[in-house]
PDB file of C-alpha atoms in Angstrom:
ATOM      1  CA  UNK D   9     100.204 103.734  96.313  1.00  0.00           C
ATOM      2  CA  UNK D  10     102.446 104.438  93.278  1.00  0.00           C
ATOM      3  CA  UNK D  11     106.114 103.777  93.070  1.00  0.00           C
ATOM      4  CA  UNK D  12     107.826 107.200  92.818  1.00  0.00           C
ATOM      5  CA  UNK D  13     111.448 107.632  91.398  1.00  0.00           C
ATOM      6  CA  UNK D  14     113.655 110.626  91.663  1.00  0.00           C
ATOM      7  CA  UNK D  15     117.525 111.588  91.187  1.00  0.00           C
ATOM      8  CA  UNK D  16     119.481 111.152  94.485  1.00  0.00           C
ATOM      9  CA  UNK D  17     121.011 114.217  94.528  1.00  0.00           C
ATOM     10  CA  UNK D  18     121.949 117.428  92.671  1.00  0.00           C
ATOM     11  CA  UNK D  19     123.734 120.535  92.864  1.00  0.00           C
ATOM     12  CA  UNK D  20     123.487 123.932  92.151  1.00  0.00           C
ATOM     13  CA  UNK D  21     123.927 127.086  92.121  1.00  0.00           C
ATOM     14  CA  UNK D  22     122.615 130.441  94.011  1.00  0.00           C
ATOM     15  CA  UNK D  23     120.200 132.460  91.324  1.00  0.00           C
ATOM     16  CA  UNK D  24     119.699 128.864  89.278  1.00  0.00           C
ATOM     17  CA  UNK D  25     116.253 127.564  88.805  1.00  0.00           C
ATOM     18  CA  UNK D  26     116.279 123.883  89.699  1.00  0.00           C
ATOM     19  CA  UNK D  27     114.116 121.190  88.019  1.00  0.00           C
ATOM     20  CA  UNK D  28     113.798 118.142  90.076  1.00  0.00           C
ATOM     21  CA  UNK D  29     112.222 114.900  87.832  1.00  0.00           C
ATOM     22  CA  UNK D  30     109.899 112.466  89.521  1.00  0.00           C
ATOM     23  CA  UNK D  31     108.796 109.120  87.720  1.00  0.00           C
ATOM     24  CA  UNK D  32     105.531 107.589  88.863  1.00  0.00           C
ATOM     25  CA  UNK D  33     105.137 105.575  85.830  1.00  0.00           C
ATOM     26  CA  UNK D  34     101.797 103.064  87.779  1.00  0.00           C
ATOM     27  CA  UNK D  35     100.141 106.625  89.156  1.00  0.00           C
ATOM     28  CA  UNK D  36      96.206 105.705  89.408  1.00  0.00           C
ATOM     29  CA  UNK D  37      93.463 107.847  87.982  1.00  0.00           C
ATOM     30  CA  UNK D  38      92.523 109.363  91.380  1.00  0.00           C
ATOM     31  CA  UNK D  39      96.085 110.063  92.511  1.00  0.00           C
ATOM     32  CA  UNK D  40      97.608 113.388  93.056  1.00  0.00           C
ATOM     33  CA  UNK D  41     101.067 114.052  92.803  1.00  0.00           C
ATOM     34  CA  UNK D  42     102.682 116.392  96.108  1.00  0.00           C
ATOM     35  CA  UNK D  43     106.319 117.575  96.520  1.00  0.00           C
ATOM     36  CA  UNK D  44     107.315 118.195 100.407  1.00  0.00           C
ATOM     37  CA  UNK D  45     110.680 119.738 101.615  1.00  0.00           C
ATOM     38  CA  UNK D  46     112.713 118.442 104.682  1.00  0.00           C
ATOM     39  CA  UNK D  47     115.536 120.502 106.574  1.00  0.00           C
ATOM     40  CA  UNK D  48     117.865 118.170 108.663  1.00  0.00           C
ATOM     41  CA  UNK D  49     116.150 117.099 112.036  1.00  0.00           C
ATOM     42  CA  UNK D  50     112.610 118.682 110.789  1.00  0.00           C
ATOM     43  CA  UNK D  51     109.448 117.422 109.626  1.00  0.00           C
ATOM     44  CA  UNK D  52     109.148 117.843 106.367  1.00  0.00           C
ATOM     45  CA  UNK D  53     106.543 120.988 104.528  1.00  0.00           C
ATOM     46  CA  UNK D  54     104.396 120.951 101.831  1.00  0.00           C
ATOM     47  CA  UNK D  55     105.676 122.560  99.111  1.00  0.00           C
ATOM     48  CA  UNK D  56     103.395 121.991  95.849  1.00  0.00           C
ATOM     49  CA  UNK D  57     100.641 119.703  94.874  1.00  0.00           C
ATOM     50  CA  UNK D  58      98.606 119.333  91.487  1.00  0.00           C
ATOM     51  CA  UNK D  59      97.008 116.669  89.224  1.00  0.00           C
ATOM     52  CA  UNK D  60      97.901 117.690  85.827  1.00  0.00           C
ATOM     53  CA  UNK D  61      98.934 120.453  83.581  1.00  0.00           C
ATOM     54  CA  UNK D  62     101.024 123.115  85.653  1.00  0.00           C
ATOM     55  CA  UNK D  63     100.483 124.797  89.235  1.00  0.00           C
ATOM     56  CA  UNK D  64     102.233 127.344  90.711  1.00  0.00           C
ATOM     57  CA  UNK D  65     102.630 128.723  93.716  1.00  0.00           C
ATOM     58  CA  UNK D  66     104.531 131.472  96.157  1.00  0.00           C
ATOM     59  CA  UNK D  67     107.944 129.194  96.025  1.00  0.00           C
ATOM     60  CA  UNK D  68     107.505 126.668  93.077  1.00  0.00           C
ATOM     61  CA  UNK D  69     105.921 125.331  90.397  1.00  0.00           C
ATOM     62  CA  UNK D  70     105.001 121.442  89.553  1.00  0.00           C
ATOM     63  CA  UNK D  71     104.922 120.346  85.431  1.00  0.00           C
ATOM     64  CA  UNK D  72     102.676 117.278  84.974  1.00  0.00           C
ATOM     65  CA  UNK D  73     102.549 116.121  81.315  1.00  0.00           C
ATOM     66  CA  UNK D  74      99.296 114.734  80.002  1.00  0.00           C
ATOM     67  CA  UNK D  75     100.327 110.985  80.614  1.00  0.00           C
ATOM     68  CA  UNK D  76     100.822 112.239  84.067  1.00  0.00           C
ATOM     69  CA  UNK D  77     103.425 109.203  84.364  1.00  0.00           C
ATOM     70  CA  UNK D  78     106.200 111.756  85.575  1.00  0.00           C
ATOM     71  CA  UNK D  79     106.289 115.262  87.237  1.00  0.00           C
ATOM     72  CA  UNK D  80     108.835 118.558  87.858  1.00  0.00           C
ATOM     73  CA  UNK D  81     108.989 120.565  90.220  1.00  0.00           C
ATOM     74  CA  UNK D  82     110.798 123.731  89.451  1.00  0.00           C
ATOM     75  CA  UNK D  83     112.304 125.692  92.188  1.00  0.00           C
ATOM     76  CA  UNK D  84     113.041 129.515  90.153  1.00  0.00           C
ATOM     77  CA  UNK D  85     116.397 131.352  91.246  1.00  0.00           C
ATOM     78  CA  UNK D  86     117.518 129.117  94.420  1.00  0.00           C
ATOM     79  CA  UNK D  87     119.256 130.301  97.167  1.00  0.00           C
ATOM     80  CA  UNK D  88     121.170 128.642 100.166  1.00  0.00           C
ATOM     81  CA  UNK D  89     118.240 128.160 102.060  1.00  0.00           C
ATOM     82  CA  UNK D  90     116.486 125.551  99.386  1.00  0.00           C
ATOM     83  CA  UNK D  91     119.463 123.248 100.418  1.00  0.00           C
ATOM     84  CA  UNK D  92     117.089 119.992 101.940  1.00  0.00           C
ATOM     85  CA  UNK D  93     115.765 117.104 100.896  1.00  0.00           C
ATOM     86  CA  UNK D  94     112.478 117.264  98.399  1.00  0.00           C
ATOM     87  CA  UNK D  95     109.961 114.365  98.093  1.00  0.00           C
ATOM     88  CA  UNK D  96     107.934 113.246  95.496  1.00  0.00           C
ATOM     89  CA  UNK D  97     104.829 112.134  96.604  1.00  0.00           C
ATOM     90  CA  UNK D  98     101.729 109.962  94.412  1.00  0.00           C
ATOM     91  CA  UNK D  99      98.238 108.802  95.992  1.00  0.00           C
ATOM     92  CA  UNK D 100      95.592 110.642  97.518  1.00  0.00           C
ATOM     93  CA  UNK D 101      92.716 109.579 100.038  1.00  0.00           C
ATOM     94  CA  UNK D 102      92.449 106.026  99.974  1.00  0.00           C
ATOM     95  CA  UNK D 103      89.754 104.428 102.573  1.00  0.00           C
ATOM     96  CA  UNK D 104      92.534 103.527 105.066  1.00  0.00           C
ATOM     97  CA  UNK D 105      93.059 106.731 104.900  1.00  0.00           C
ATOM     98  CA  UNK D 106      96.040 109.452 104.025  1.00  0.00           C
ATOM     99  CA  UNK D 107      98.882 107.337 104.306  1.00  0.00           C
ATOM    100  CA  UNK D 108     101.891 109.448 102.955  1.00  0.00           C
ATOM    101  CA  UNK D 109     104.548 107.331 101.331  1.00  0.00           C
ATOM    102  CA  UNK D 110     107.708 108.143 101.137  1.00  0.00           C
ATOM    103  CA  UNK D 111     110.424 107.302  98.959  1.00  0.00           C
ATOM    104  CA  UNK D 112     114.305 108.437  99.814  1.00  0.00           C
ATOM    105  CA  UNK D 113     114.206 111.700  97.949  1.00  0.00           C
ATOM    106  CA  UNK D 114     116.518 113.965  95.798  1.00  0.00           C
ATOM    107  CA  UNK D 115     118.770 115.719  98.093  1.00  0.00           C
ATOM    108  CA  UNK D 116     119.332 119.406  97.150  1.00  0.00           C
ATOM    109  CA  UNK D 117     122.634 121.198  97.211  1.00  0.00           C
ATOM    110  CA  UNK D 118     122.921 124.985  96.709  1.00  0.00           C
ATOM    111  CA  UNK D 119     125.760 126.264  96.635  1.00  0.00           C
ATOM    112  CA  UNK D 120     127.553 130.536  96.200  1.00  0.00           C
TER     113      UNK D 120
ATOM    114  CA  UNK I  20      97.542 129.597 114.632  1.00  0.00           C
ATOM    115  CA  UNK I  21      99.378 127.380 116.396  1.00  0.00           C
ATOM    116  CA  UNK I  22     101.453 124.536 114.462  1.00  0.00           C
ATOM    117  CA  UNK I  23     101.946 120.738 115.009  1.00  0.00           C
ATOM    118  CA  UNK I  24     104.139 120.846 118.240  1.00  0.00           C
ATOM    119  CA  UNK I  25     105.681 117.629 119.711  1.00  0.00           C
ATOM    120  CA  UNK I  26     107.258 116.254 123.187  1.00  0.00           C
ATOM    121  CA  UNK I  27     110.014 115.953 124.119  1.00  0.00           C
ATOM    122  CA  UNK I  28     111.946 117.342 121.490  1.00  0.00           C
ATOM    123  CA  UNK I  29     114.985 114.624 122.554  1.00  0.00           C
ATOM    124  CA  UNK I  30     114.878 111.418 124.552  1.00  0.00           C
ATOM    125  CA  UNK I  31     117.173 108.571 125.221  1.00  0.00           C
ATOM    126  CA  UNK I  32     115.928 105.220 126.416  1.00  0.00           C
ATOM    127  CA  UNK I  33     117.555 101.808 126.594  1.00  0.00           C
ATOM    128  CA  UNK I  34     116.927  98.454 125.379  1.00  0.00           C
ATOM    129  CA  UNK I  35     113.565  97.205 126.706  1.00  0.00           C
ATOM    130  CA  UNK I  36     112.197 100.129 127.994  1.00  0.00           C
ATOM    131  CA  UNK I  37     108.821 102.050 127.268  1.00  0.00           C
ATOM    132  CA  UNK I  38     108.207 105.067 125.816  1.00  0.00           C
ATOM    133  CA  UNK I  39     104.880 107.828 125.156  1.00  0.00           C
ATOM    134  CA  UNK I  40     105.216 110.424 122.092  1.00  0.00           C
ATOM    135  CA  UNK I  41     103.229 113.397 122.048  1.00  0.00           C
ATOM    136  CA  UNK I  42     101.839 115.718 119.489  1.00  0.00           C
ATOM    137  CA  UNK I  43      99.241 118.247 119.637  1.00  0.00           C
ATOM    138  CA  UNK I  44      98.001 119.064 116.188  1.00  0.00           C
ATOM    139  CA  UNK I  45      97.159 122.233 114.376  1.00  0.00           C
ATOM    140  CA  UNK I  46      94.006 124.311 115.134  1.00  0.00           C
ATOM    141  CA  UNK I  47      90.937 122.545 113.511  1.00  0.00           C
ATOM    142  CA  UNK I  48      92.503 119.238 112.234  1.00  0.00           C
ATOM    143  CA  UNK I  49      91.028 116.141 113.283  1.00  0.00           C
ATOM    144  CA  UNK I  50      93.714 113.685 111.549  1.00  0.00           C
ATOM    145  CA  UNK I  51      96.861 112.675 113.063  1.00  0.00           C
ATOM    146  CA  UNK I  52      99.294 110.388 111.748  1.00  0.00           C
ATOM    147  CA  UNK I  53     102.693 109.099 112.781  1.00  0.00           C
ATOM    148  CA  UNK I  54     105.849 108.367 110.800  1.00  0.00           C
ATOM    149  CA  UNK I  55     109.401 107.181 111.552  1.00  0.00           C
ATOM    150  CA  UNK I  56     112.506 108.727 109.993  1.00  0.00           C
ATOM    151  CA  UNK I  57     115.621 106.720 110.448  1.00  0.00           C
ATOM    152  CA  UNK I  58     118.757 108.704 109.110  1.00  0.00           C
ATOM    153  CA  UNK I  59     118.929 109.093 105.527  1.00  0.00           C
ATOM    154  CA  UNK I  60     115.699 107.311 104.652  1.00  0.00           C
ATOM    155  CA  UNK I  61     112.350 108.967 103.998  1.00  0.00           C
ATOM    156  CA  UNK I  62     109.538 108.983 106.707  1.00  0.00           C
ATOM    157  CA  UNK I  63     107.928 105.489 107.055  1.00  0.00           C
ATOM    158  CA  UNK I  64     103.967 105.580 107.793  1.00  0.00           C
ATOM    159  CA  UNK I  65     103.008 103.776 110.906  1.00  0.00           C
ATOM    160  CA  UNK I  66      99.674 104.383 111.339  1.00  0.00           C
ATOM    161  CA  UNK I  67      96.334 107.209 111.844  1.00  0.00           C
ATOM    162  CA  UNK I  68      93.988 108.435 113.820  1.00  0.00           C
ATOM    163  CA  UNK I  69      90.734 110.237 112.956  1.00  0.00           C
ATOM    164  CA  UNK I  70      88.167 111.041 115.599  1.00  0.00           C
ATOM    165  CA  UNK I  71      89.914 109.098 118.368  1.00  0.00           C
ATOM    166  CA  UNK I  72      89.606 105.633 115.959  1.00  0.00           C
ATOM    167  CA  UNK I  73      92.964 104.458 114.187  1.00  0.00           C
ATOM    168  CA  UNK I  74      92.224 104.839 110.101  1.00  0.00           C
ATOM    169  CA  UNK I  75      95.091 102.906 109.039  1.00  0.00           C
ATOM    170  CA  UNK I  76      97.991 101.195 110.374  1.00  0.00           C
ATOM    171  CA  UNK I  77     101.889 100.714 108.663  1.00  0.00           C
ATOM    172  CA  UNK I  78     103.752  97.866 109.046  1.00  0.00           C
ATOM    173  CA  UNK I  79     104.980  98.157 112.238  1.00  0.00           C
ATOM    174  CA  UNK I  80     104.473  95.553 114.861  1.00  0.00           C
ATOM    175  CA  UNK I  81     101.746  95.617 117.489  1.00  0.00           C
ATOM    176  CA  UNK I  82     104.341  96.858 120.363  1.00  0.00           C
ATOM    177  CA  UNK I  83     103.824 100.109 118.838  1.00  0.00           C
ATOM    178  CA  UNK I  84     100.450 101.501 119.166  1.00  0.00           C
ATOM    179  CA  UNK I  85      98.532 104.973 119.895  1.00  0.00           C
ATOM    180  CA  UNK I  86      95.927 107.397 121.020  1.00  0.00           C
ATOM    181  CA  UNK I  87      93.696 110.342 119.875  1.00  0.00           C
ATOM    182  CA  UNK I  88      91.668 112.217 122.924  1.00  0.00           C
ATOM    183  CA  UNK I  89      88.769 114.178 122.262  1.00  0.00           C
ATOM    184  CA  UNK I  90      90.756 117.636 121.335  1.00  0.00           C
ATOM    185  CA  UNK I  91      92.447 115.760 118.777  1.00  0.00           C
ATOM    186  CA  UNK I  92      96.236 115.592 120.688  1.00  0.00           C
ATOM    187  CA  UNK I  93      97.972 112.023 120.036  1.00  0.00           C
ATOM    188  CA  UNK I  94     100.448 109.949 121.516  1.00  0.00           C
ATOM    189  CA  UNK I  95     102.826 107.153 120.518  1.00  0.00           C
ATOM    190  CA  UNK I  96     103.772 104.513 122.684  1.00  0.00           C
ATOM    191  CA  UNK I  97     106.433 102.083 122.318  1.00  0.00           C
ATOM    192  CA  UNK I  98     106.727  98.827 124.270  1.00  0.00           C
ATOM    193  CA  UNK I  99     110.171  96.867 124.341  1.00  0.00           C
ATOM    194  CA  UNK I 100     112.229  99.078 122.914  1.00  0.00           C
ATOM    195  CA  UNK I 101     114.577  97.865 120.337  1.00  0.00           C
ATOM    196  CA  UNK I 102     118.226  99.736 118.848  1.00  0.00           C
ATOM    197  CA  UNK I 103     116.598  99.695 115.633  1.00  0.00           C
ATOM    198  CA  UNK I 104     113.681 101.975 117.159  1.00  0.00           C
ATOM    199  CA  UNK I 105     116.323 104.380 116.998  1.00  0.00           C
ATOM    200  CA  UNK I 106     114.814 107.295 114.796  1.00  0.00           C
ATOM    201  CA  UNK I 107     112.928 110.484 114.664  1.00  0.00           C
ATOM    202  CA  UNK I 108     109.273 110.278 115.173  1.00  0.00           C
ATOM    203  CA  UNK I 109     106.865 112.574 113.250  1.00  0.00           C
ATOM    204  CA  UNK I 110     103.477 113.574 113.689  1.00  0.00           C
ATOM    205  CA  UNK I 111     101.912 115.167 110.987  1.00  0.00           C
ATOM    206  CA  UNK I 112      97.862 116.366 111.279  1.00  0.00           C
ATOM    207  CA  UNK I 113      95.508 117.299 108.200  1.00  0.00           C
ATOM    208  CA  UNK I 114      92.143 118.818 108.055  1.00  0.00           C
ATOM    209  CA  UNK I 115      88.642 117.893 107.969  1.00  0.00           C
ATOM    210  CA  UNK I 116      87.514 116.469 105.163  1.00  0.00           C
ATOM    211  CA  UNK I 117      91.191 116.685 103.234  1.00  0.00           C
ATOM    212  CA  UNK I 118      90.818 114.952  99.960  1.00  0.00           C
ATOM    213  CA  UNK I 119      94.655 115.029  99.014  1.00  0.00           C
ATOM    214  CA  UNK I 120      97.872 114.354 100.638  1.00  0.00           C
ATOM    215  CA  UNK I 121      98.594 117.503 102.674  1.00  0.00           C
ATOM    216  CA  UNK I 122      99.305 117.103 106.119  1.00  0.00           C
ATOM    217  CA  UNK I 123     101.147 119.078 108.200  1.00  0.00           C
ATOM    218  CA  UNK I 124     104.224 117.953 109.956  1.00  0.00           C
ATOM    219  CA  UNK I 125     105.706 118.910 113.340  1.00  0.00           C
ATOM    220  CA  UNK I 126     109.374 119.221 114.399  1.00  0.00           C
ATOM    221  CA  UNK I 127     109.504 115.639 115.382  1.00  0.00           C
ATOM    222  CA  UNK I 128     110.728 113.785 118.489  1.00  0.00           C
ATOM    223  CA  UNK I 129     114.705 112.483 118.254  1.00  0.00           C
ATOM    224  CA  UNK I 130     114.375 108.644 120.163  1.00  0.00           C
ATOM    225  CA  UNK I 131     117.737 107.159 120.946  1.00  0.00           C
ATOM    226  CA  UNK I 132     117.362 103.493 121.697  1.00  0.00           C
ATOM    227  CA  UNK I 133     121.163 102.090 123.591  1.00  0.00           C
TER     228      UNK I 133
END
């Protein structure tokens, strides 16, 4: 599966929209590219998935330029609540089947 | 329609010991996988069952293994338990048929391991 890099950490602010980076620079043709979110002591959700171009949903949206080596998710107008941990996620079904890797993931700070 | 659910919620074990996992997964999925979340790192695969066979395997050592019954419900068990087994345990569960990387997670179980 694909090497996935992403910022750390960031901060912001209630009423921002947050842009969190992801560089999967060796993604495979067949790979999708999914964003979960974790709360402290909980599994983590789905939040977004796509392949290229843009997707949008309910609570984000996911950029994926045409050389599909990077990703964004944008989170629009933030609020306390988004404070957790998002995940950038490359692969997709693979024949021993779907195993999710993890990297450490950008830890999200909202704050008033 | 009922979510991932997993038991206990808690559980504190010492060195040595044994230990079962369980997780019931979400109406109509027939996947189950299990991870391990030690603090501050991201979940680490350990390995997946489909239809009662295992469909991929993490590297973890044999001492931890599992089980799928027929409505789909899984366990983890964990032989000779070590401090570093010390972790939360997640079970996650995905449709039929899923072509892409969306499975659904449960609360986890919080192992202590003294």
């Amino acid at each position: 599966l694909a090497k996935t890099t992403q910022p750390i950490s960031m901060d912001s602010y209630e009423g921002q929209e947050v842009n969190i980076t992801c560089s999967h620079n060796n993604i495979a043709t067949n790979d999708y590219i999914t964003w979960y979110q974790q709360f402290p002591s909980q599994g983590p959700r789905f939040i977004i998935q796509g392949y290229k171009t843009k997707v949008t949903n309910e609570v984000a949206s996911l950029f994926i330029p045409a050389d599909r080596k990077s990703s964004t998710l944008s989170l629009p107008r933030v609020s306390l609540s988004d404070t957790a941990v998002y995940y950038c996620l490359v692969g997709g079904q693979a024949g021993g089947g779907n195993k999710l890797t993890f990297g450490t993931g950008t830890q999200l700070k909202v704050e008033l | 329609e009922t979510g991932v659910t997993q038991s206990p919620t808690h559980l504190i074990k010492t060195r040595g010991q044994q230990v079962t996992l369980r997780c019931s997964s979400q109406s109509g999925h027939n996947t189950v996988s299990w991870y391990q979340q030690a603090l501050g790192q991201g979940p680490q695969f350990i390995f997946q069952y489909y239809r009662e066979e295992e469909n991929g395997r993490g590297n973890f050592p044999p001492r931890f293994s599992g089980l799928q019954f027929p409505n789909y419900s899984s366990e983890l068990n964990v032989n000779a338990l070590e401090l570093d087994d010390s972790a939360l345990y997640l079970c996650a569960s995905s449709p039929a048929g899923t072509q892409t990387d969306t499975q659904y997670f449960g609360p986890g179980t919080r192992l202590t391991v003294l």
